[in-house]
Coordinates of C-alpha atoms and ligand atoms in Angstrom, one line a residue:
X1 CA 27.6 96.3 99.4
X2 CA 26.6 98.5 97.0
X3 CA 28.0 101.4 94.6
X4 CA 28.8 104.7 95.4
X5 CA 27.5 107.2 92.8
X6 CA 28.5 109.2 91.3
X7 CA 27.5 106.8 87.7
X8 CA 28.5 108.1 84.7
X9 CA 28.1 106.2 81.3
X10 CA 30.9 105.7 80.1
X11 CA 32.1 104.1 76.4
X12 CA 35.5 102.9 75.4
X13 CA 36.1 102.5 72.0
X14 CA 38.6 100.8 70.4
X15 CA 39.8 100.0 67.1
X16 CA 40.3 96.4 66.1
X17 CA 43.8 95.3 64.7
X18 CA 44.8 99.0 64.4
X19 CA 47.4 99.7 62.0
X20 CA 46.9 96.1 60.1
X21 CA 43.3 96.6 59.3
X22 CA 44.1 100.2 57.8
X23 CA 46.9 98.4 56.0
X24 CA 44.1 95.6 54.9
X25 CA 41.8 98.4 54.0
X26 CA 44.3 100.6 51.8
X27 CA 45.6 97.4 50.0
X28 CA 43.1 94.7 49.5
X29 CA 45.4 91.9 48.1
X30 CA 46.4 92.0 52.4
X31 CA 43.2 90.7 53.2
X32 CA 42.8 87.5 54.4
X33 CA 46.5 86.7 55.0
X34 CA 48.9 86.7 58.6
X35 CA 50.3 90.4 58.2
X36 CA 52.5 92.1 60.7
X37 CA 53.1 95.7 60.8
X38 CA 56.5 97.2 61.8
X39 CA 59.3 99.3 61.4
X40 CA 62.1 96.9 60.7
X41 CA 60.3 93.7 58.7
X42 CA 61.3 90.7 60.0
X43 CA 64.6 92.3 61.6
X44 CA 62.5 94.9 63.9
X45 CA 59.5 94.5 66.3
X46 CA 55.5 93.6 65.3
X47 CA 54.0 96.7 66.1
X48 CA 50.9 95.1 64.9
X49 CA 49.2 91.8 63.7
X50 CA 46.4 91.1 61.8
X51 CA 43.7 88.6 63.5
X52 CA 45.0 86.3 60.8
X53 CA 48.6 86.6 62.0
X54 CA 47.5 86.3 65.8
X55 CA 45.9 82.8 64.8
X56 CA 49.5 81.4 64.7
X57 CA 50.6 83.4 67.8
X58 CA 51.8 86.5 66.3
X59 CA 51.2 89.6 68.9
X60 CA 52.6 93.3 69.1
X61 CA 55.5 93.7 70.8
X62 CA 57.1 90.6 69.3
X63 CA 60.2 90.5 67.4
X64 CA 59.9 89.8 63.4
X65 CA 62.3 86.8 64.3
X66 CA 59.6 85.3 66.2
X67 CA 57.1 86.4 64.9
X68 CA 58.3 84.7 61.6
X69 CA 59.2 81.5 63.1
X70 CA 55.6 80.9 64.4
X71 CA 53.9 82.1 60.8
X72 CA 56.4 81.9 58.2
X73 CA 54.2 83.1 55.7
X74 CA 53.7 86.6 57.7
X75 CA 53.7 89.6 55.7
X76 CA 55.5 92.3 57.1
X77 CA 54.4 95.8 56.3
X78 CA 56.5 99.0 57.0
X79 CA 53.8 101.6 59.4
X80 CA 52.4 104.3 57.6
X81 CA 51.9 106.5 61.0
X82 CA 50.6 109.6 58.8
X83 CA 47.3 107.8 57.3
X84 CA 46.6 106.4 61.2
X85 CA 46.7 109.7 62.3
X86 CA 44.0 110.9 59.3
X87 CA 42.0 107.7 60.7
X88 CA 42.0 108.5 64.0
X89 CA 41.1 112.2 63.2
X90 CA 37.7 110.8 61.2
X91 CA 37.2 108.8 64.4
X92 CA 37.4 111.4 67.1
X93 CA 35.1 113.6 64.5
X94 CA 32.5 110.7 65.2
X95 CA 32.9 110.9 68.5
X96 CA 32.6 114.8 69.3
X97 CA 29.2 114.2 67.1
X98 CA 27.8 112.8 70.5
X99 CA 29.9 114.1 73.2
X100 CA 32.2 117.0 74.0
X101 CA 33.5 114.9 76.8
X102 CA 36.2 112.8 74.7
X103 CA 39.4 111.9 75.8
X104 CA 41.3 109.7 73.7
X105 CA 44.1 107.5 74.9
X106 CA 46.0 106.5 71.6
X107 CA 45.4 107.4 68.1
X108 CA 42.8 104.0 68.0
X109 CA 41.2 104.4 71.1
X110 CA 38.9 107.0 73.4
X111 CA 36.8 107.3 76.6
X112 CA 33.5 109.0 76.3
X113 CA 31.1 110.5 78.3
X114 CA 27.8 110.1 77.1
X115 CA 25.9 110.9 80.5
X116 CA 24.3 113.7 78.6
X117 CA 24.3 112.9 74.8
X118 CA 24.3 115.4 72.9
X119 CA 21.4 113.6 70.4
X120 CA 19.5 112.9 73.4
X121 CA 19.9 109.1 73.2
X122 CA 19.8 107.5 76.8
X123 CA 21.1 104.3 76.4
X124 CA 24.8 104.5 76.2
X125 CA 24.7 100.4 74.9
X126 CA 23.0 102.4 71.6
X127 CA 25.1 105.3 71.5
X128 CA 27.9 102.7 71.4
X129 CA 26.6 100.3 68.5
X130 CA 25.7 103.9 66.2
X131 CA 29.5 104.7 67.0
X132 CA 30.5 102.0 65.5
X133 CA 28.5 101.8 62.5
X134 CA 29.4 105.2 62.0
X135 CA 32.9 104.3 62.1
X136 CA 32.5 101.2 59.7
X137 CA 30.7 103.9 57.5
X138 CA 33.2 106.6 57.5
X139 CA 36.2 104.7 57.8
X140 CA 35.7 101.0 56.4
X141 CA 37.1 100.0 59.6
X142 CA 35.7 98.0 62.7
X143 CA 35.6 98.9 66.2
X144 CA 34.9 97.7 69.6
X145 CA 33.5 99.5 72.4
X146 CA 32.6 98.7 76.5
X147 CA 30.6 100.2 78.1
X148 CA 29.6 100.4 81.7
X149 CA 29.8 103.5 85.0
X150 CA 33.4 104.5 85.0
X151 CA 36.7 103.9 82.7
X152 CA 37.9 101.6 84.4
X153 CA 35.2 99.0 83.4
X154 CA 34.4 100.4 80.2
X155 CA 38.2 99.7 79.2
X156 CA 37.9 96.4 80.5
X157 CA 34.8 95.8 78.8
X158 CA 35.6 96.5 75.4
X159 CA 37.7 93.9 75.2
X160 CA 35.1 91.4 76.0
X161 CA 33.4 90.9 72.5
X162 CA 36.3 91.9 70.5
X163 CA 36.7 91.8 67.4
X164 CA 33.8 93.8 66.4
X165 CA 31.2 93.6 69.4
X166 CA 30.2 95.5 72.3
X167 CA 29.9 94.9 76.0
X168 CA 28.0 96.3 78.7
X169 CA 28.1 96.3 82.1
X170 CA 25.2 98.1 84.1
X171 CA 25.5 99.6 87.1
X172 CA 23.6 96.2 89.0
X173 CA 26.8 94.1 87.4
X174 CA 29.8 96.0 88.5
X175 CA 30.7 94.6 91.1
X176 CA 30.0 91.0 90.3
X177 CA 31.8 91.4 86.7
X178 CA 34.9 92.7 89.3
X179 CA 34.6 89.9 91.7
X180 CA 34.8 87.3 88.8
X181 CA 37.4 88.9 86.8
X182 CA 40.9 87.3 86.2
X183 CA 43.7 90.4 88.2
X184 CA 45.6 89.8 85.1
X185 CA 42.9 91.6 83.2
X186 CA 42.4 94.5 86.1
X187 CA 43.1 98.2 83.9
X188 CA 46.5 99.1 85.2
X189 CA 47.7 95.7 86.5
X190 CA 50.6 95.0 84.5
X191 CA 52.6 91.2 84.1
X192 CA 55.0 92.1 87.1
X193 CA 51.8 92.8 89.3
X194 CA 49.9 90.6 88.2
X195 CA 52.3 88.1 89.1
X196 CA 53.1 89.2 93.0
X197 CA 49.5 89.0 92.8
X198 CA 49.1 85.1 91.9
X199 CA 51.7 84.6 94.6
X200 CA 49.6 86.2 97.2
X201 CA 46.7 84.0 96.2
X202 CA 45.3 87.0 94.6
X203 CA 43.8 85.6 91.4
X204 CA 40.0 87.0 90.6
X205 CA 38.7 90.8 91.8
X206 CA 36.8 88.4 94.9
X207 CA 40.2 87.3 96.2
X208 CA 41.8 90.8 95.7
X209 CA 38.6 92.2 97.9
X210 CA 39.2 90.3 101.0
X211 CA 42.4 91.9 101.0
X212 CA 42.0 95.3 103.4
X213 CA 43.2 98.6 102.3
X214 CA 46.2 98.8 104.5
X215 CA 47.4 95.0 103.0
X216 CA 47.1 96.1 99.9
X217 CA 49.1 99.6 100.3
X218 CA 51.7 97.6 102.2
X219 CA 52.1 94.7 99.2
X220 CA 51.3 97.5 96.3
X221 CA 52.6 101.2 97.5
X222 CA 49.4 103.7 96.4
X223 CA 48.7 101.9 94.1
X224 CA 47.0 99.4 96.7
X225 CA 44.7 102.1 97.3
X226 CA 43.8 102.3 93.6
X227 CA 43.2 98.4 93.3
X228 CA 41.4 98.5 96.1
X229 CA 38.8 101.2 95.0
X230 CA 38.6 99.9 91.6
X231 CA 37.6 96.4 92.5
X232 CA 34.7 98.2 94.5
X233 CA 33.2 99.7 91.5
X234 CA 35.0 103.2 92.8
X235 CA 36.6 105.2 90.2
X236 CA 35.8 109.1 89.9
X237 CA 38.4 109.9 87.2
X238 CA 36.6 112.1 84.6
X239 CA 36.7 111.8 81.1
X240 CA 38.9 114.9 80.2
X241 CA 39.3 116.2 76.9
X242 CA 42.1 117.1 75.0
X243 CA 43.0 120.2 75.4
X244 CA 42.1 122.7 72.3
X245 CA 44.6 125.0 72.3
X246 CA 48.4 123.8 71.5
X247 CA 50.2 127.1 70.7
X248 CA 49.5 131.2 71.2
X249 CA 51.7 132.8 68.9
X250 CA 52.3 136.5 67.4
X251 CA 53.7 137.5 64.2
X252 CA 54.3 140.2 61.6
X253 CA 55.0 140.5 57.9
X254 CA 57.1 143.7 57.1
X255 CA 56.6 147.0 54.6
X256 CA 60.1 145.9 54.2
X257 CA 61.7 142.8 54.2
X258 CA 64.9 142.7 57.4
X259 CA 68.1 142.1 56.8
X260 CA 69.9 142.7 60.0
X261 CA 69.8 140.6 63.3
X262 CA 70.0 144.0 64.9
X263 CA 66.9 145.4 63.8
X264 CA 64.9 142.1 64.2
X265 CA 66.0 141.8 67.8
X266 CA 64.4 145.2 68.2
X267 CA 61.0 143.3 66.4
X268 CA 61.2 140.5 68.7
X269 CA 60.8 142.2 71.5
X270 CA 57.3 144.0 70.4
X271 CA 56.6 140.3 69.5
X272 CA 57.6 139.0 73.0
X273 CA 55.5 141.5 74.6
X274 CA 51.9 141.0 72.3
X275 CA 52.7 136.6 72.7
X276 CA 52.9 137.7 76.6
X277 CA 49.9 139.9 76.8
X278 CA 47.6 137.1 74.1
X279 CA 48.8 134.6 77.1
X280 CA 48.4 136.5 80.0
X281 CA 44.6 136.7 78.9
X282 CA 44.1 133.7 78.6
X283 CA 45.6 132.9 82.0
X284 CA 48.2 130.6 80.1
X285 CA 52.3 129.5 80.4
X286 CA 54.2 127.9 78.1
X287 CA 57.9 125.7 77.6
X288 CA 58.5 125.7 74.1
X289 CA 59.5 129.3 72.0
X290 CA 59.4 128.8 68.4
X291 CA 60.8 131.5 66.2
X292 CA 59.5 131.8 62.7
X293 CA 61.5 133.4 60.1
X294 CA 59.6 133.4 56.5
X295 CA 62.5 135.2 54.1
X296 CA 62.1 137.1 51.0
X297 CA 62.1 134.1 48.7
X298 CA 59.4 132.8 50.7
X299 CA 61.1 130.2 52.1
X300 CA 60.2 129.5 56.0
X301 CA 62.4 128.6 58.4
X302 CA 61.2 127.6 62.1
X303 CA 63.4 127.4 65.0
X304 CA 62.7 126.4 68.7
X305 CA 63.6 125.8 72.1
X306 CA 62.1 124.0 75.2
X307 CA 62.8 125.0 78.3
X308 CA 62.4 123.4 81.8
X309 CA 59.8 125.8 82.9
X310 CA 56.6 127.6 82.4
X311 CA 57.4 131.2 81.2
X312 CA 54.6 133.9 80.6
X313 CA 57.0 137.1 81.1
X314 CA 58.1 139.0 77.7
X315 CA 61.1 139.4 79.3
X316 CA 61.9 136.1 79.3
X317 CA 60.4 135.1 75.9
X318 CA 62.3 138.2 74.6
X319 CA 65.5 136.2 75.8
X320 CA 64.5 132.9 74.5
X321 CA 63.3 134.4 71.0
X322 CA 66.8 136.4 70.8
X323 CA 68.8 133.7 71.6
X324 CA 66.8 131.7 68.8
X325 CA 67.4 134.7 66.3
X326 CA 71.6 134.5 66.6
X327 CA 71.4 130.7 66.5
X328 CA 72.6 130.3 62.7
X329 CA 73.0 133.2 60.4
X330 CA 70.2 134.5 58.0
X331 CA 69.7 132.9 55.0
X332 CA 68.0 136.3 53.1
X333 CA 66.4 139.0 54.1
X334 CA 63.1 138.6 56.4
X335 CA 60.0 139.4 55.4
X336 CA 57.8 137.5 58.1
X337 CA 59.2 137.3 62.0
X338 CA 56.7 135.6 64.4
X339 CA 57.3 133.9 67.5
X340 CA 54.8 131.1 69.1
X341 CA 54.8 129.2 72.4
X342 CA 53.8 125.8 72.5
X343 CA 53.3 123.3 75.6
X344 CA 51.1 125.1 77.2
X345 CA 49.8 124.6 80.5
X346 CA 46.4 124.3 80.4
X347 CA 46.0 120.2 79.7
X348 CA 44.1 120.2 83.0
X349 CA 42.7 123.9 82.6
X350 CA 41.3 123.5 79.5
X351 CA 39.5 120.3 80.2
X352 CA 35.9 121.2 79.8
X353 CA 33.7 119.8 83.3
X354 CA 30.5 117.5 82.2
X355 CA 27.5 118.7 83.6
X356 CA 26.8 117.0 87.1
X357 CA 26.5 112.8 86.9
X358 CA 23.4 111.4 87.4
X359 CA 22.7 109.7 90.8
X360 CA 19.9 106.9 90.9
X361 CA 21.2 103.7 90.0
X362 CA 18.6 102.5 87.2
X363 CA 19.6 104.7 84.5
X364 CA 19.7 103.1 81.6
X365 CA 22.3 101.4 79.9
Ligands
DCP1 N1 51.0 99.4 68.7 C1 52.3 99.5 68.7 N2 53.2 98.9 69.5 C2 52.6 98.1 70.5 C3 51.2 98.0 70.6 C4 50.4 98.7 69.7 O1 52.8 100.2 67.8 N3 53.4 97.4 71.4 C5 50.1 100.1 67.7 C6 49.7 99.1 66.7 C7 48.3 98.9 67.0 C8 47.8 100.1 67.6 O2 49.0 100.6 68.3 O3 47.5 98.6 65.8 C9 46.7 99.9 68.6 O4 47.1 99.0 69.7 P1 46.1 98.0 70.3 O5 46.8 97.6 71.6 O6 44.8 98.6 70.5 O7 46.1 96.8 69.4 P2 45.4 96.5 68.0 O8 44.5 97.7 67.7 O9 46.4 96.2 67.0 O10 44.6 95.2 68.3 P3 43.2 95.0 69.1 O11 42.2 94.5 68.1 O12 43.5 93.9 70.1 O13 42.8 96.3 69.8
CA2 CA1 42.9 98.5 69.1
CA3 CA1 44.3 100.6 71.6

């Protein structure tokens, strides 16, 4: 049994102890000691824990009451989600240095395609290790990474060697790295499933492939279908970037600053119809209308509305900006009207397509 191309190299990176090594880095007098971060101290949840923390048990998703009784020396930290946000900004800049093909998962973790690197680098087990030495550089943070032929084992991988490693699984070890894996650690097998599974003597990736297809649809719905491709070293899914654009807007600053509702509907609708045209052009649909009112004293006030649907029409944003407009009364007189749309749909459409994936097996990892 061998695998089906097509084989990509894939990396998944991911930070170590997210939010408690930024808090570690930022405040050095942290370092060393159990620290848990989350919103409510030891009344809320750990959102985080620090490897020192997880030596006495402490994981995310615990409460502080627990958390607390198995380390009572834990720290607790409030989250600082703006500063892991500017981290994982420096990090996805790393990444796009060697790929376009990045599509992050969570602000501490991202797939990439490095089939074609853009430095030319063929071994993906390289690209990974620069990656992280960049990060460490840049950031003062470590990361982990996997890497192997498709996400699916690349996410599983770069847990392996965690905290600060790398792990690589070539094309020739798929599928015995899947055959001796524990289910429970199977991308997209959660406790529940992994459970039922245990109960049908389903416990390593070799006892999950005896099962046929139609067992495991019956036992698993479609995701039986999914289990049994992945265990076979099948899974297509492409890395897909984010998409670039998140909002087409149009607005305009007056000779004369607006007073009136009246005569700003009457702006609105030129608006509505140059927003409609900018995403007719870019064969784009949006659900969110934001209106933007900047008044004479320079003060800017947004305002906005999601709707169930795609709308395009200027008709229809017309309606939506209007109805935006007589929401609450003006605060002054306008000197700036625009009107944007947000959640656009083009998350699939904009995803750029890699070139074609290489198809001889002994490409080099
Ligand atoms: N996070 C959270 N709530 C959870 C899990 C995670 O708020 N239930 C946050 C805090 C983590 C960050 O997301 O720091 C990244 O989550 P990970 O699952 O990647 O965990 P860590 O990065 O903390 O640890 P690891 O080193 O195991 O990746
Ligand atoms: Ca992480
Ligand atoms: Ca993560």
């Amino acid at each position: 049994m061998s695998l089906e191309p097509p084989f990509r190299k894939i990396i998944h990176v991911d930070m170590d102890a997210f939010f408690a090594s930024v808090e570690q880095l930022d405040q050095p007098e942290l370092r060393g000691v159990p620290l848990a971060v989350g919103g409510g101290g030891k009344r809320g949840v750990v959102a985080a824990a620090s490897y020192e923390a997880r030596a006495f048990g402490v994981r995310s998703a615990m409460s502080g009451i627990i958390a607390s009784r198995l380390c009572p020396q834990l720290i607790f930290v409030p989250p600082r989600f703006e500063r892991y946000k500017e981290v994982s900004a420096q990090i996805s800049t790393i990444f796009h240095q060697h790929t376009d093909l990045v599509e992050p998962l969570s602000l501490d973790e991202a797939y990439l395609d490095v089939t074609h690197h853009k430095k030319g680098n063929p071994s993906a087990s390289l690209i990974a290790s620069e990656i992280r030495k960049e990060i460490l550089k840049l950031t003062g943070l470590h990361a982990s990474a996997g890497i192997s032929i498709n996400k699916f084992v690349a996410k599983i991988a770069s847990d392996i060697n965690k905290p600060n490693g790398q792990k690589t699984i070539p094309p020739e070890e798929v599928l015995s790295f899947l055959e001796n894996l524990d289910i429970r650690k199977f991308f997209g097998i959660g406790k529940v499933t992994a459970d039922k599974m245990y109960g049908l003597g389903i416990f390593t990736g070799a006892d999950l492939k005896l099962k046929s297809e139609d067992y495991l649809e019956t036992h698993f719905g479609k995701n039986g279908r999914y289990y049994y491709r992945a265990v076979r070293g099948v899974h297509h899914s492409e890395v897909s970037p984010e998409r670039i654009q998140k909002s087409v807007g149009a607005e305009r600053t007056f000779s004369e600053n607006i007073s009136s509702e009246v005569f700003l509907e009457g702006k609105i609708i030129a608006l509505a119809e140059e927003l409609s045209k900018r995403l007719g052009r870019s064969k784009l649909s949006g659900k969110t209308i934001t209106l933007k009112l900047k008044y004479a004293d320079f003060n800017t006030q947004t305002r906005s509305k999601t709707l169930p649907y795609f709308i395009a029409d200027k008709d229809l944003i017309t309606a939506a900006a209007t109805e935006l407009l007589y929401q609450e009364v003006l605060s002054n007189s306008v000197r700036l009207l625009g009107i944007s749309m947000g959640k656009l749909n083009n998350e699939k459409k904009e995803a750029i397509k890699g070139p074609p994936v290489s198809v001889q097996l002994n490409i080099d990892f």
